[in-house]
Amino acid sequence: MKRLNKERVSAFLREMNEIQAVLCPCAIGGRDSILMPLAEGSRQEPVGKTTNSAKGALFPQKEDIIAFMGDRILKRMATEKVLVFGIRPCDMMGIHFTDRFMTRGGFRDPHYSARRDNLTLIVVACREPPTESCFCVDAERKPYLDGGFDLQLFDVGDDYIAVPGSRRGESLMANPHFKESPDGDTVELVEFKRKSLESQGAGPGFSKAVERLKGDGPDEAFWESLATRCIDCGSCVYVCPTCTCFNVFDLSSETGFVRYRTWDACLHAGFTRETSGHNPRPTLGSRLARRHEHKLKFDVLNYGEAGCVGCGRCSDACPVGLGAIEIIEAINT
Amino acid sequence: MAGLAACFGSGAMTNSIAEFEDAEAFLVIGSNTTEQHPLIASKIISAVAQKGARLIVADPREIELAKMATIHLRHRVGTDVALLNGLMHIILKEGLEARAYIRERTENFEQLRSLVEEYPPEKVAEITGVDPLDLEKAAGIYAGHERAMLVYAMGITQHITGTDNVKSCANLALLTGHVGYASTGVNPLRGQNNVQGACDMGALPNVFSGYQSVMDPAIREKFEVHWHVQGMNETPGLTVTEMLDGAETGKIKALYVLGENPVVSDPDAKHAARALRQLDFLVVQDIFMTETARLATVILPASGFAEKTGTFTNTERRVQLSRQAMVPLEGTRPDWEIISDLSGRCGYPMDYHSPVDILHEINQLTPSYGGITYNRIKDSWGLSWPCPDEDHPGTPFLHKDRFARGLGRFEPKEFVPPAEMPDEEYPFVLTTGRIRFHYHTGTMTRRIPLLEREAPEAVLEMNPADARRLRLRNGNMVAVESRRGELRMPVAITTVVPEGVVFSTFHYGENNINELTIAAIDPVSKIPEYKNCAVSIRRL
């Protein structure tokens, strides 16, 4: 355990930027912030909660899978080392969730895995909820992590208390900007965690909704009625830390052939439409049901863990008030 | 635009988008808002779903908003004037009109009263097919709420009676005192991100920037002095439809097309292509190859939005700065540079060094943009005109206390049927529109695979009853024929369209619905009747 003075963060990140790309939360206007390269944005302090989740660092909105011309390969997958500073515990839990099926089990996504191996993650625990939409505790998660990160920072005023979670994290703390912890930081951490848990609001009633969905669950009419509000924009999917569905496209031009993939969204009709034209999820209501049942019911049944980490980003992003919070509330009423 | 200008003195949305949230009632007529203005729709949806606002949708199609509407008035295509006159008839009969407002802020009321007297619900039902009871309910809702927003788009304007339709919308709002306050007004939703800006900048045949008439000698003199020229033409120019007619007859020899694709977007599109081929010289400036650019003598490659700096004026009259984010592709240049360079070579050098210089000139010459300076918009979300000077905060809603023209003017209009009604030979009404996944002629969106996956081809929406009669199953190919051409496309069987009406979109150049549409135009605005023509349908 060490301490990092907040005024040293920028200098530390600039040093890190010499040896690897550094991404950090940057304000982009209004209430929005996103992860941006240190050199390109204006770093935001406190780090807040980015509008998008951190998944883009592992699974970019658009990425080339391969590019070639004739028999010459023009581009292979990225192998650059990247350090991400300032993600939140919900982001990290989202990454743990996606790691499960992108890096383990029967299938290993080579692009995700290559990025994952090269990624160092510095998490900033939440002293209090960064936005009013946060409901991680209600979603059976915590506003800090017990493991699985490289480095976790706890905001205790002028300093962060830094706790390593991996060898990479330990080696980061060897940097001279980190100072030895004074006595009593262990107690301070316990206090931080207690207050942090207490500062969370009541939440929409996550576990009740999960139980309802596992049981009889709401009927088709329920979802269709909610769907009259949905405008099929896909924002909830794009900002979600655990949504990793993608589509693959080929693009040819005079300079070569590129196969790339982009984020996709299960709310769009074309996502489930079959070649014959038949669509097993033909209505927006049926697709809305699929999305939320997947996260709140089937992930729980399959993995013992919901596919929603309670970050509330979908509720922030949805222009018609149909994020996870509102869906959970509707299921419960 | 001409219609609203005649009634109010200004042809733009009277309100700002943010005000939609606080409206108590909406009348959405001829706007498929969810598909075409989804973020404005999201405000309507939230107001209805979360705040209990009442929603009247007037549309022949069962658009998405209709599913949450308090009342859906499903009038026949092209009968808007009759429908609106019918609403006004009921409002007057029931005494729901805003008497003090009419007395103090409007003129020509008696003419309106005597005209709408002739539109009792039974007659209106006959013309429009709308149940008199629904009409009465809708009139009660619209007139009965203080903050009622009337929203319209191309479903109102793309008719030979487009200007009459707009005037009838304005009449209804004047009658109920629904203009000149926050969260109530008449709101034409403009489609493109900058179509309002293009109109504001005088990309119209009869005005300079800020709707200053070319026929006014004092205005001409102002521009002549500033631009160091003499003898500017006082005669209004031609509209696009007139230019193409001129090209066909040989009156027009050369055409310079910027960011338009008339070969796909014009009605009776084969006629448009034929007309363009008659030209001696065609210049097309665009960011991608288009069907129109293929016919060009010279193509000028322009930069896309992310490659240039400038301003966009959106549908709520808000002027916003858009900053360059990337270096232009090799060989492309921003439009303003191309135009300046071309002008120099034609013998009139323009010495703008940046878009900031151009905005400065706009500030000097355009009263409504006088205070919308670069410094004020560079770090803000922009300003809505009118904004006459640098201390002015901008204008979220128009016509407060006084209409731009002084008094609001009732412009009563009689119902006139569409140019081409269905008959034995062509028994269906074809109405055209758009879907959310593609933008206009698809020159941009059809290059995006995910959007293309969602909507890869033109389809013809048809009511199940009609499909049964023609023995069609979903996805069957049909031949759709009008007096101007024939296309083949699959049918999508759906109750979204009423019986006797088929619908398709104009996004697909390879199967262009505008080869079927009619080039009949509104006599004032010259907008073609894209929303109504007669077709026959044959099973293949």
PDB file of N, CA and C in Angstrom, chain B residues 381-429:
ATOM      1  N   TRP B 381     -23.216  26.111 -26.791  1.00  0.00           N
ATOM      2  CA  TRP B 381     -24.036  25.237 -27.626  1.00  0.00           C
ATOM      3  C   TRP B 381     -24.720  26.033 -28.733  1.00  0.00           C
ATOM      4  N   GLY B 382     -24.267  27.264 -28.973  1.00  0.00           N
ATOM      5  CA  GLY B 382     -24.815  28.042 -30.079  1.00  0.00           C
ATOM      6  C   GLY B 382     -25.921  28.995 -29.637  1.00  0.00           C
ATOM      7  N   LEU B 383     -26.440  29.738 -30.610  1.00  0.00           N
ATOM      8  CA  LEU B 383     -27.467  30.744 -30.343  1.00  0.00           C
ATOM      9  C   LEU B 383     -28.572  30.602 -31.384  1.00  0.00           C
ATOM     10  N   SER B 384     -29.811  30.835 -30.971  1.00  0.00           N
ATOM     11  CA  SER B 384     -30.936  30.766 -31.912  1.00  0.00           C
ATOM     12  C   SER B 384     -31.278  32.168 -32.404  1.00  0.00           C
ATOM     13  N   TRP B 385     -31.436  32.312 -33.739  1.00  0.00           N
ATOM     14  CA  TRP B 385     -31.847  33.616 -34.263  1.00  0.00           C
ATOM     15  C   TRP B 385     -33.336  33.819 -34.033  1.00  0.00           C
ATOM     16  N   PRO B 386     -33.857  35.030 -34.061  1.00  0.00           N
ATOM     17  CA  PRO B 386     -33.141  36.300 -34.231  1.00  0.00           C
ATOM     18  C   PRO B 386     -32.259  36.655 -33.030  1.00  0.00           C
ATOM     19  N   CYS B 387     -31.081  37.159 -33.389  1.00  0.00           N
ATOM     20  CA  CYS B 387     -30.112  37.561 -32.381  1.00  0.00           C
ATOM     21  C   CYS B 387     -29.406  38.791 -32.967  1.00  0.00           C
ATOM     22  N   PRO B 388     -30.050  39.958 -32.877  1.00  0.00           N
ATOM     23  CA  PRO B 388     -29.599  41.121 -33.650  1.00  0.00           C
ATOM     24  C   PRO B 388     -28.260  41.720 -33.219  1.00  0.00           C
ATOM     25  N   ASP B 389     -27.901  41.613 -31.951  1.00  0.00           N
ATOM     26  CA  ASP B 389     -26.620  42.220 -31.557  1.00  0.00           C
ATOM     27  C   ASP B 389     -25.910  41.356 -30.526  1.00  0.00           C
ATOM     28  N   GLU B 390     -24.694  41.744 -30.225  1.00  0.00           N
ATOM     29  CA  GLU B 390     -23.838  40.904 -29.376  1.00  0.00           C
ATOM     30  C   GLU B 390     -24.321  40.770 -27.938  1.00  0.00           C
ATOM     31  N   ASP B 391     -25.224  41.656 -27.502  1.00  0.00           N
ATOM     32  CA  ASP B 391     -25.744  41.542 -26.140  1.00  0.00           C
ATOM     33  C   ASP B 391     -27.040  40.732 -26.096  1.00  0.00           C
ATOM     34  N   HIS B 392     -27.552  40.370 -27.279  1.00  0.00           N
ATOM     35  CA  HIS B 392     -28.836  39.672 -27.342  1.00  0.00           C
ATOM     36  C   HIS B 392     -28.653  38.186 -27.007  1.00  0.00           C
ATOM     37  N   PRO B 393     -29.504  37.623 -26.147  1.00  0.00           N
ATOM     38  CA  PRO B 393     -29.317  36.220 -25.727  1.00  0.00           C
ATOM     39  C   PRO B 393     -29.783  35.179 -26.738  1.00  0.00           C
ATOM     40  N   GLY B 394     -30.316  35.604 -27.879  1.00  0.00           N
ATOM     41  CA  GLY B 394     -30.909  34.637 -28.811  1.00  0.00           C
ATOM     42  C   GLY B 394     -32.376  34.445 -28.475  1.00  0.00           C
ATOM     43  N   THR B 395     -33.118  33.756 -29.360  1.00  0.00           N
ATOM     44  CA  THR B 395     -34.572  33.695 -29.226  1.00  0.00           C
ATOM     45  C   THR B 395     -35.064  32.255 -29.278  1.00  0.00           C
ATOM     46  N   PRO B 396     -35.319  31.643 -28.105  1.00  0.00           N
ATOM     47  CA  PRO B 396     -35.811  30.258 -28.124  1.00  0.00           C
ATOM     48  C   PRO B 396     -37.188  30.137 -28.785  1.00  0.00           C
ATOM     49  N   PHE B 397     -38.120  31.064 -28.490  1.00  0.00           N
ATOM     50  CA  PHE B 397     -39.414  30.980 -29.191  1.00  0.00           C
ATOM     51  C   PHE B 397     -39.773  32.332 -29.806  1.00  0.00           C
ATOM     52  N   LEU B 398     -40.446  32.240 -30.955  1.00  0.00           N
ATOM     53  CA  LEU B 398     -40.723  33.429 -31.769  1.00  0.00           C
ATOM     54  C   LEU B 398     -42.084  34.039 -31.441  1.00  0.00           C
ATOM     55  N   HIS B 399     -42.257  35.268 -31.928  1.00  0.00           N
ATOM     56  CA  HIS B 399     -43.558  35.958 -31.928  1.00  0.00           C
ATOM     57  C   HIS B 399     -44.102  36.270 -30.538  1.00  0.00           C
ATOM     58  N   LYS B 400     -43.225  36.451 -29.570  1.00  0.00           N
ATOM     59  CA  LYS B 400     -43.663  36.838 -28.232  1.00  0.00           C
ATOM     60  C   LYS B 400     -44.226  38.261 -28.337  1.00  0.00           C
ATOM     61  N   ASP B 401     -45.393  38.492 -27.804  1.00  0.00           N
ATOM     62  CA  ASP B 401     -46.079  39.801 -27.783  1.00  0.00           C
ATOM     63  C   ASP B 401     -46.476  40.325 -29.170  1.00  0.00           C
ATOM     64  N   ARG B 402     -45.696  39.983 -30.191  1.00  0.00           N
ATOM     65  CA  ARG B 402     -45.963  40.559 -31.512  1.00  0.00           C
ATOM     66  C   ARG B 402     -45.425  39.592 -32.564  1.00  0.00           C
ATOM     67  N   PHE B 403     -46.200  39.383 -33.630  1.00  0.00           N
ATOM     68  CA  PHE B 403     -45.701  38.530 -34.712  1.00  0.00           C
ATOM     69  C   PHE B 403     -44.640  39.266 -35.502  1.00  0.00           C
ATOM     70  N   ALA B 404     -43.768  38.497 -36.140  1.00  0.00           N
ATOM     71  CA  ALA B 404     -42.706  39.107 -36.935  1.00  0.00           C
ATOM     72  C   ALA B 404     -43.303  40.048 -37.983  1.00  0.00           C
ATOM     73  N   ARG B 405     -44.556  39.730 -38.443  1.00  0.00           N
ATOM     74  CA  ARG B 405     -45.180  40.607 -39.435  1.00  0.00           C
ATOM     75  C   ARG B 405     -46.147  41.609 -38.793  1.00  0.00           C
ATOM     76  N   GLY B 406     -46.178  41.661 -37.487  1.00  0.00           N
ATOM     77  CA  GLY B 406     -47.118  42.545 -36.800  1.00  0.00           C
ATOM     78  C   GLY B 406     -48.251  41.727 -36.227  1.00  0.00           C
ATOM     79  N   LEU B 407     -49.352  41.631 -36.992  1.00  0.00           N
ATOM     80  CA  LEU B 407     -50.466  40.782 -36.571  1.00  0.00           C
ATOM     81  C   LEU B 407     -50.356  39.419 -37.240  1.00  0.00           C
ATOM     82  N   GLY B 408     -50.790  38.401 -36.530  1.00  0.00           N
ATOM     83  CA  GLY B 408     -50.875  37.086 -37.159  1.00  0.00           C
ATOM     84  C   GLY B 408     -52.029  37.100 -38.142  1.00  0.00           C
ATOM     85  N   ARG B 409     -51.804  36.549 -39.341  1.00  0.00           N
ATOM     86  CA  ARG B 409     -52.837  36.665 -40.373  1.00  0.00           C
ATOM     87  C   ARG B 409     -53.474  35.305 -40.664  1.00  0.00           C
ATOM     88  N   PHE B 410     -54.795  35.228 -40.506  1.00  0.00           N
ATOM     89  CA  PHE B 410     -55.509  34.026 -40.933  1.00  0.00           C
ATOM     90  C   PHE B 410     -55.492  33.967 -42.454  1.00  0.00           C
ATOM     91  N   GLU B 411     -55.154  32.829 -42.979  1.00  0.00           N
ATOM     92  CA  GLU B 411     -55.129  32.643 -44.435  1.00  0.00           C
ATOM     93  C   GLU B 411     -56.010  31.436 -44.766  1.00  0.00           C
ATOM     94  N   PRO B 412     -57.326  31.625 -44.730  1.00  0.00           N
ATOM     95  CA  PRO B 412     -58.228  30.477 -44.926  1.00  0.00           C
ATOM     96  C   PRO B 412     -58.071  29.865 -46.321  1.00  0.00           C
ATOM     97  N   LYS B 413     -58.128  28.548 -46.380  1.00  0.00           N
ATOM     98  CA  LYS B 413     -57.929  27.847 -47.658  1.00  0.00           C
ATOM     99  C   LYS B 413     -58.993  26.777 -47.858  1.00  0.00           C
ATOM    100  N   GLU B 414     -59.443  26.653 -49.096  1.00  0.00           N
ATOM    101  CA  GLU B 414     -60.382  25.583 -49.436  1.00  0.00           C
ATOM    102  C   GLU B 414     -59.598  24.306 -49.717  1.00  0.00           C
ATOM    103  N   PHE B 415     -60.254  23.171 -49.484  1.00  0.00           N
ATOM    104  CA  PHE B 415     -59.638  21.878 -49.796  1.00  0.00           C
ATOM    105  C   PHE B 415     -59.565  21.687 -51.311  1.00  0.00           C
ATOM    106  N   VAL B 416     -58.408  21.270 -51.762  1.00  0.00           N
ATOM    107  CA  VAL B 416     -58.213  20.925 -53.178  1.00  0.00           C
ATOM    108  C   VAL B 416     -57.632  19.509 -53.211  1.00  0.00           C
ATOM    109  N   PRO B 417     -58.228  18.599 -53.984  1.00  0.00           N
ATOM    110  CA  PRO B 417     -57.691  17.225 -53.985  1.00  0.00           C
ATOM    111  C   PRO B 417     -56.314  17.155 -54.662  1.00  0.00           C
ATOM    112  N   PRO B 418     -55.560  16.075 -54.382  1.00  0.00           N
ATOM    113  CA  PRO B 418     -54.245  15.901 -55.003  1.00  0.00           C
ATOM    114  C   PRO B 418     -54.328  15.891 -56.538  1.00  0.00           C
ATOM    115  N   ALA B 419     -53.174  16.088 -57.170  1.00  0.00           N
ATOM    116  CA  ALA B 419     -53.129  16.229 -58.626  1.00  0.00           C
ATOM    117  C   ALA B 419     -53.581  14.960 -59.342  1.00  0.00           C
ATOM    118  N   GLU B 420     -53.186  13.811 -58.797  1.00  0.00           N
ATOM    119  CA  GLU B 420     -53.478  12.569 -59.510  1.00  0.00           C
ATOM    120  C   GLU B 420     -54.200  11.606 -58.576  1.00  0.00           C
ATOM    121  N   MET B 421     -55.480  11.457 -58.789  1.00  0.00           N
ATOM    122  CA  MET B 421     -56.267  10.572 -57.931  1.00  0.00           C
ATOM    123  C   MET B 421     -56.288   9.167 -58.525  1.00  0.00           C
ATOM    124  N   PRO B 422     -56.412   8.144 -57.662  1.00  0.00           N
ATOM    125  CA  PRO B 422     -56.482   6.783 -58.189  1.00  0.00           C
ATOM    126  C   PRO B 422     -57.715   6.605 -59.089  1.00  0.00           C
ATOM    127  N   ASP B 423     -57.598   5.747 -60.064  1.00  0.00           N
ATOM    128  CA  ASP B 423     -58.729   5.464 -60.955  1.00  0.00           C
ATOM    129  C   ASP B 423     -58.704   3.969 -61.286  1.00  0.00           C
ATOM    130  N   GLU B 424     -59.471   3.553 -62.262  1.00  0.00           N
ATOM    131  CA  GLU B 424     -59.527   2.123 -62.556  1.00  0.00           C
ATOM    132  C   GLU B 424     -58.189   1.579 -63.022  1.00  0.00           C
ATOM    133  N   GLU B 425     -57.505   2.380 -63.801  1.00  0.00           N
ATOM    134  CA  GLU B 425     -56.239   1.926 -64.373  1.00  0.00           C
ATOM    135  C   GLU B 425     -55.118   1.902 -63.316  1.00  0.00           C
ATOM    136  N   TYR B 426     -55.091   2.950 -62.485  1.00  0.00           N
ATOM    137  CA  TYR B 426     -54.075   3.052 -61.436  1.00  0.00           C
ATOM    138  C   TYR B 426     -54.791   3.185 -60.100  1.00  0.00           C
ATOM    139  N   PRO B 427     -55.208   2.059 -59.495  1.00  0.00           N
ATOM    140  CA  PRO B 427     -56.156   2.119 -58.374  1.00  0.00           C
ATOM    141  C   PRO B 427     -55.545   2.423 -57.000  1.00  0.00           C
ATOM    142  N   PHE B 428     -54.232   2.392 -56.876  1.00  0.00           N
ATOM    143  CA  PHE B 428     -53.635   2.626 -55.560  1.00  0.00           C
ATOM    144  C   PHE B 428     -53.036   4.034 -55.457  1.00  0.00           C
ATOM    145  N   VAL B 429     -53.038   4.551 -54.224  1.00  0.00           N
ATOM    146  CA  VAL B 429     -52.293   5.778 -53.944  1.00  0.00           C
ATOM    147  C   VAL B 429     -50.897   5.367 -53.494  1.00  0.00           C
TER     148      VAL B 429
END
